[in-house]
Each structure stands twice: as structure tokens, then as C-alpha cells.
CSV table of C-alpha atoms and ligand atoms in Angstrom, one decimal:
chain,number,residue,atom,x,y,z
L,209,UNK,CA,0.2,0.1,0.0
L,210,UNK,CA,1.5,3.4,-0.7
L,211,UNK,CA,0.5,6.3,1.4
L,212,UNK,CA,0.4,9.9,1.0
L,213,UNK,CA,-0.3,12.7,3.3
L,214,UNK,CA,-0.9,15.9,2.5
L,215,UNK,CA,-1.5,18.8,5.0
L,216,UNK,CA,-3.9,21.7,4.0
L,217,UNK,CA,-2.9,24.1,6.9
L,218,UNK,CA,-5.6,26.7,6.4
L,219,UNK,CA,-8.4,23.9,5.1
L,220,UNK,CA,-11.6,24.5,6.8
L,221,UNK,CA,-12.6,21.6,9.0
L,222,UNK,CA,-16.6,22.0,8.9
L,223,UNK,CA,-18.8,21.2,6.1
L,224,UNK,CA,-20.7,24.4,5.9
L,225,UNK,CA,-18.8,25.4,2.4
L,226,UNK,CA,-20.6,26.2,-0.6
L,227,UNK,CA,-19.6,23.9,-3.6
L,228,UNK,CA,-19.3,26.8,-5.9
L,229,UNK,CA,-16.4,28.4,-3.8
L,230,UNK,CA,-14.0,25.5,-3.3
L,231,UNK,CA,-11.3,27.9,-3.7
L,232,UNK,CA,-11.9,30.7,-1.7
L,233,UNK,CA,-13.5,30.4,1.7
L,234,UNK,CA,-12.5,26.7,2.4
L,235,UNK,CA,-9.0,27.7,3.0
L,236,UNK,CA,-7.6,26.3,-0.4
L,237,UNK,CA,-9.8,22.9,0.0
L,238,UNK,CA,-9.4,22.6,-4.1
L,239,UNK,CA,-5.5,21.9,-3.7
L,240,UNK,CA,-6.5,18.6,-1.8
L,241,UNK,CA,-9.3,17.9,-4.0
L,242,UNK,CA,-7.0,18.0,-6.9
L,243,UNK,CA,-4.6,15.4,-4.6
L,244,UNK,CA,-7.4,13.2,-4.6
L,245,UNK,CA,-7.9,13.5,-8.5
L,246,UNK,CA,-3.9,12.9,-8.7
L,247,UNK,CA,-3.5,9.8,-5.9
L,248,UNK,CA,-6.5,7.8,-7.4
L,249,UNK,CA,-7.7,8.4,-10.7
L,250,UNK,CA,-6.2,6.6,-13.7
L,251,UNK,CA,-7.7,6.6,-17.3
L,252,UNK,CA,-10.9,4.4,-16.8
L,253,UNK,CA,-10.3,3.0,-13.0
L,254,UNK,CA,-8.9,3.9,-9.6
L,255,UNK,CA,-6.0,3.0,-8.0
L,256,UNK,CA,-6.9,0.6,-5.1
L,257,UNK,CA,-3.2,-0.2,-3.7
L,258,UNK,CA,-3.1,3.8,-2.7
L,259,UNK,CA,-4.5,5.5,0.4
L,260,UNK,CA,-4.7,9.3,1.2
L,261,UNK,CA,-4.6,11.0,4.4
L,262,UNK,CA,-5.8,14.8,4.3
L,263,UNK,CA,-4.5,16.9,7.3
L,264,UNK,CA,-7.1,19.9,7.8
L,265,UNK,CA,-5.8,22.6,10.1
L,266,UNK,CA,-8.2,25.5,9.2
L,267,UNK,CA,-10.6,26.9,11.3
L,268,UNK,CA,-13.2,26.5,13.4
L,269,UNK,CA,-12.0,23.3,15.0
L,270,UNK,CA,-8.3,21.7,13.9
L,271,UNK,CA,-7.4,19.1,13.6
L,272,UNK,CA,-9.3,17.1,11.1
L,273,UNK,CA,-7.9,14.1,9.2
L,274,UNK,CA,-9.8,12.7,6.2
L,275,UNK,CA,-8.5,9.1,5.1
L,276,UNK,CA,-9.5,7.9,1.5
L,277,UNK,CA,-8.7,3.9,0.8
L,278,UNK,CA,-8.4,3.1,-2.8
L,279,UNK,CA,-9.7,-0.5,-1.9
L,280,UNK,CA,-12.7,0.5,-0.7
L,281,UNK,CA,-13.9,4.0,-2.6
L,282,UNK,CA,-17.1,4.2,-4.2
L,283,UNK,CA,-18.8,7.3,-5.9
L,284,UNK,CA,-15.5,9.0,-6.5
L,285,UNK,CA,-15.3,11.2,-10.2
L,286,UNK,CA,-12.6,12.9,-11.8
L,287,UNK,CA,-13.9,16.5,-11.1
L,288,UNK,CA,-13.2,18.7,-8.2
L,289,UNK,CA,-16.7,19.5,-7.1
L,290,UNK,CA,-18.1,16.0,-6.6
L,291,UNK,CA,-15.1,15.1,-4.8
L,292,UNK,CA,-15.9,18.4,-3.1
L,293,UNK,CA,-19.4,16.9,-2.4
L,294,UNK,CA,-17.5,13.9,-1.0
L,295,UNK,CA,-15.4,15.6,1.5
L,296,UNK,CA,-18.4,18.1,2.8
L,297,UNK,CA,-20.2,15.0,3.5
L,298,UNK,CA,-17.5,13.6,5.7
L,299,UNK,CA,-16.9,16.9,7.4
L,300,UNK,CA,-20.6,16.8,8.3
L,301,UNK,CA,-19.9,14.4,10.8
L,302,UNK,CA,-19.0,15.1,14.3
L,303,UNK,CA,-15.5,13.8,14.2
L,304,UNK,CA,-13.8,12.8,17.2
L,305,UNK,CA,-10.6,10.4,18.0
L,306,UNK,CA,-12.1,7.2,16.3
L,307,UNK,CA,-12.7,6.7,12.6
L,308,UNK,CA,-15.9,7.2,11.1
L,309,UNK,CA,-17.0,6.2,8.0
L,310,UNK,CA,-18.5,8.8,5.8
L,311,UNK,CA,-18.9,7.1,2.1
L,312,UNK,CA,-17.3,4.0,0.7
L,313,UNK,CA,-13.6,4.1,1.5
L,314,UNK,CA,-14.0,7.6,3.3
L,315,UNK,CA,-13.4,8.1,6.7
L,316,UNK,CA,-12.8,11.5,9.6
L,317,UNK,CA,-11.5,11.4,12.8
L,318,UNK,CA,-10.1,14.5,14.8
L,319,UNK,CA,-6.5,13.7,14.6
L,320,UNK,CA,-3.5,15.5,13.9
L,321,UNK,CA,-0.1,14.5,12.0
L,322,UNK,CA,1.5,12.9,15.2
L,323,UNK,CA,-1.6,10.3,15.5
L,324,UNK,CA,-1.8,9.5,12.2
L,325,UNK,CA,2.3,8.6,12.2
L,326,UNK,CA,1.4,6.2,15.2
L,327,UNK,CA,-0.3,3.9,12.8
L,328,UNK,CA,2.6,3.6,10.5
L,329,UNK,CA,5.1,1.5,12.9
L,330,UNK,CA,7.8,0.3,10.9
L,331,UNK,CA,7.2,1.9,7.5
L,332,UNK,CA,9.8,4.4,5.9
L,333,UNK,CA,8.8,8.0,5.2
L,334,UNK,CA,9.5,10.1,2.4
L,335,UNK,CA,9.3,13.8,2.9
L,336,UNK,CA,9.1,15.2,-0.5
L,337,UNK,CA,10.5,18.9,-0.4
L,338,UNK,CA,12.4,20.6,-3.0
L,339,UNK,CA,15.7,21.0,-1.1
L,340,UNK,CA,15.7,17.2,-0.4
L,341,UNK,CA,18.0,14.4,-2.0
L,342,UNK,CA,17.4,13.6,-6.0
L,343,UNK,CA,14.9,11.2,-6.2
L,344,UNK,CA,17.1,9.9,-9.1
L,345,UNK,CA,19.2,8.5,-6.1
L,346,UNK,CA,16.5,7.0,-4.1
L,347,UNK,CA,14.7,3.6,-4.3
L,348,UNK,CA,11.5,4.7,-3.7
L,349,UNK,CA,8.9,1.4,-2.8
L,350,UNK,CA,5.2,0.7,-2.9
L,351,UNK,CA,5.4,0.7,0.8
L,352,UNK,CA,6.4,4.2,1.3
L,353,UNK,CA,4.5,7.1,3.3
L,354,UNK,CA,4.9,10.1,1.4
L,355,UNK,CA,4.3,13.3,3.4
L,356,UNK,CA,4.1,17.0,1.5
L,357,UNK,CA,3.0,20.2,1.8
L,358,UNK,CA,-0.8,21.3,0.1
L,359,UNK,CA,-0.6,24.8,-1.1
L,360,UNK,CA,2.4,25.8,1.8
L,361,UNK,CA,5.5,24.3,2.9
L,362,UNK,CA,5.4,22.1,6.1
L,363,UNK,CA,6.2,24.1,9.3
L,364,UNK,CA,9.3,23.4,11.4
L,365,UNK,CA,7.3,21.7,14.0
L,366,UNK,CA,6.1,19.2,11.4
L,367,UNK,CA,9.4,18.8,10.2
L,368,UNK,CA,10.7,18.1,13.4
L,369,UNK,CA,8.0,15.3,13.6
L,370,UNK,CA,9.3,13.8,10.1
L,371,UNK,CA,12.7,14.0,11.0
L,372,UNK,CA,12.2,12.4,14.5
L,373,UNK,CA,10.6,9.4,12.8
L,374,UNK,CA,13.2,6.7,13.0
L,375,UNK,CA,13.4,5.7,9.2
L,376,UNK,CA,13.2,9.2,6.8
L,377,UNK,CA,13.9,10.0,3.4
L,378,UNK,CA,14.0,13.7,2.2
L,379,UNK,CA,13.7,13.6,-1.5
L,380,UNK,CA,13.4,16.3,-4.3
L,381,UNK,CA,11.5,15.4,-7.4
L,382,UNK,CA,13.3,18.0,-9.1
L,383,UNK,CA,14.6,21.8,-8.7
L,384,UNK,CA,11.6,23.4,-10.0
L,385,UNK,CA,8.4,23.9,-6.8
L,386,UNK,CA,5.7,21.9,-8.1
L,387,UNK,CA,2.1,21.7,-7.2
L,388,UNK,CA,1.1,19.1,-4.6
L,389,UNK,CA,-1.2,17.1,-7.0
L,390,UNK,CA,1.6,17.1,-9.3
L,391,UNK,CA,4.1,15.9,-6.9
L,392,UNK,CA,1.6,12.6,-6.3
L,393,UNK,CA,1.3,12.2,-10.0
L,394,UNK,CA,5.5,12.1,-10.4
L,395,UNK,CA,6.0,10.1,-7.3
L,396,UNK,CA,3.3,7.5,-8.6
L,397,UNK,CA,4.6,7.4,-12.3
L,398,UNK,CA,8.4,6.6,-10.7
L,399,UNK,CA,6.5,3.9,-8.8
L,400,UNK,CA,5.0,2.7,-11.9
L,401,UNK,CA,8.0,2.8,-13.7
L,402,UNK,CA,10.1,0.7,-11.2
L,403,UNK,CA,7.8,-2.3,-10.8
O,1087,LIG,C1,2.5,23.9,-3.7
O,1087,LIG,S1,4.3,23.5,-2.9
O,1087,LIG,C2,4.1,24.5,-1.7
O,1087,LIG,C3,4.8,25.8,-1.7
O,1087,LIG,C4,6.2,25.9,-2.4
O,1087,LIG,N1,7.1,25.2,-1.9
O,1087,LIG,C5,6.7,27.4,-3.1
O,1087,LIG,O1,7.5,27.6,-1.9
O,1087,LIG,O2,6.3,27.8,-3.8
O,1087,LIG,C6,3.5,22.0,-1.9
O,1087,LIG,C7,4.5,21.1,-1.6
O,1087,LIG,O3,5.3,19.9,-2.5
O,1087,LIG,C8,5.9,19.5,-2.3
O,1087,LIG,N2,7.0,19.9,-3.4
O,1087,LIG,C9,6.7,20.8,-4.2
O,1087,LIG,N3,7.8,20.9,-5.2
O,1087,LIG,C10,8.6,20.1,-5.1
O,1087,LIG,C11,10.0,19.2,-5.6
O,1087,LIG,N4,10.5,19.9,-7.0
O,1087,LIG,N5,10.3,18.2,-5.2
O,1087,LIG,C12,9.8,17.7,-4.1
O,1087,LIG,N6,8.7,17.9,-3.3
O,1087,LIG,C13,8.1,19.4,-3.8
O,1087,LIG,C14,6.5,19.9,-1.2
O,1087,LIG,O4,6.0,19.3,0.2
O,1087,LIG,C15,5.9,21.6,-0.7
O,1087,LIG,O5,5.6,21.8,0.3
């Protein structure tokens, strides 16, 4: 299972937003919705061996985590609006520290980055960062956990949590700063070509 964790520092934690304003009052939920598309959508199918965690740290009550599991996902379409509706449904639930199912393959809980890393014991983290070691020199595996920022870079506190993980690589996909969803596409493409 390949895991992606994307952090949305200002993304809303409640489902009251309008689907007509996904890039405005939501704190740039649209960026994370494009990450959902990149993580799962293939031409005519879905990547079943991928999971994605969206860490929402905006108002009014952060943190909230959305977990999308490729193995179970249903009703996922390529457009941002319908994916936005799935996330909105999940955020309408009253999240607590136990995962609750919203729709098939989509779960919600009140968890932060450190909480979710505790679920990954024994696995390797690949922290995607422009200034990391070149991906050309790294042997990425389909069991890695890729962590990246959404619209903004990780904070120093988040970087510290990752750097304290027993098995972490800091990897650059290239010298140019990319959008988060494009980073996911590039990483998956490298995995596709190495397997
Ligand atoms: C849109 S970028 C964040 C803002 C960007 N660093 C900037 O200053 O404009 C989102 C995230 O994608 C990842 N990222 C972007 N370009 C990358 C690259 N070339 N190599 C590795 N990760 C990258 C990083 O995790 C970054 O925080």
C-alpha cells in the first residue's frame, strides 16, 4: 500500500462551505481535491493500492483528518466538485478521535499529524521537499509513506515530527517547485516505472 499524507494548513474543518467556492472560503480545499484526483484517478479506473490522508488544520476546530482508501472507494469521479461533495459529507459528521466512515472508502477523525504517524509504525517516510536528495538516487517503494504540503510548505514543527521518525528520507522530485497534486503524479509514475 502506498500512502500519501497532504497537509492543508488553512483548509476548513467543517462542511458548511459552498461547492461553488472550493478555492475561496474553504482555505484552498481545491488544492487537496486535486491531490485526491492525482492519488486515485486512472484513465477508466481507480488506484486500489493507494491511500491518502488529508490533514485539515483550518478553522473552526482543527485538526481533522480525512482518510481515503483506494481499496474501498466508491462514487469518486475526476471532477473537483463531486470530490468536494464527498469531503463535505465527511466534514458534516461530528469527528472524534475514532475513525468514522462517511461514504465507502472515506473516513474522518479528529487527529493530527503525530496521531496518524503512530498508525505507520515500522514503515518508511518519504518527505517530499524541493531541497531534498535527488529522487534519481532513491529507491522508492510501494510501501512508502509520502508526506507533502498542500498549498504551503510544512512548518518547522511538522518537519521536526517527520525528522524524528526512525526511518525518513527527504526527497526532491526536481529543482522546480511543483503543485502538490503534480508531486503525487510524479511520485506514482516513478513507482509505476520501477515495479
Ligand atoms: C505548492 S508546494 C508548496 C509551496 C512551495 N514550496 C513554494 O514555495 O512555492 C506544495 C508541496 O509540494 C512539495 N513539493 C513541491 N515541489 C517539490 C519538488 N520539486 N520536490 C519535492 N517536493 C516538492 C513540497 O512538500 C511542498 O511543500
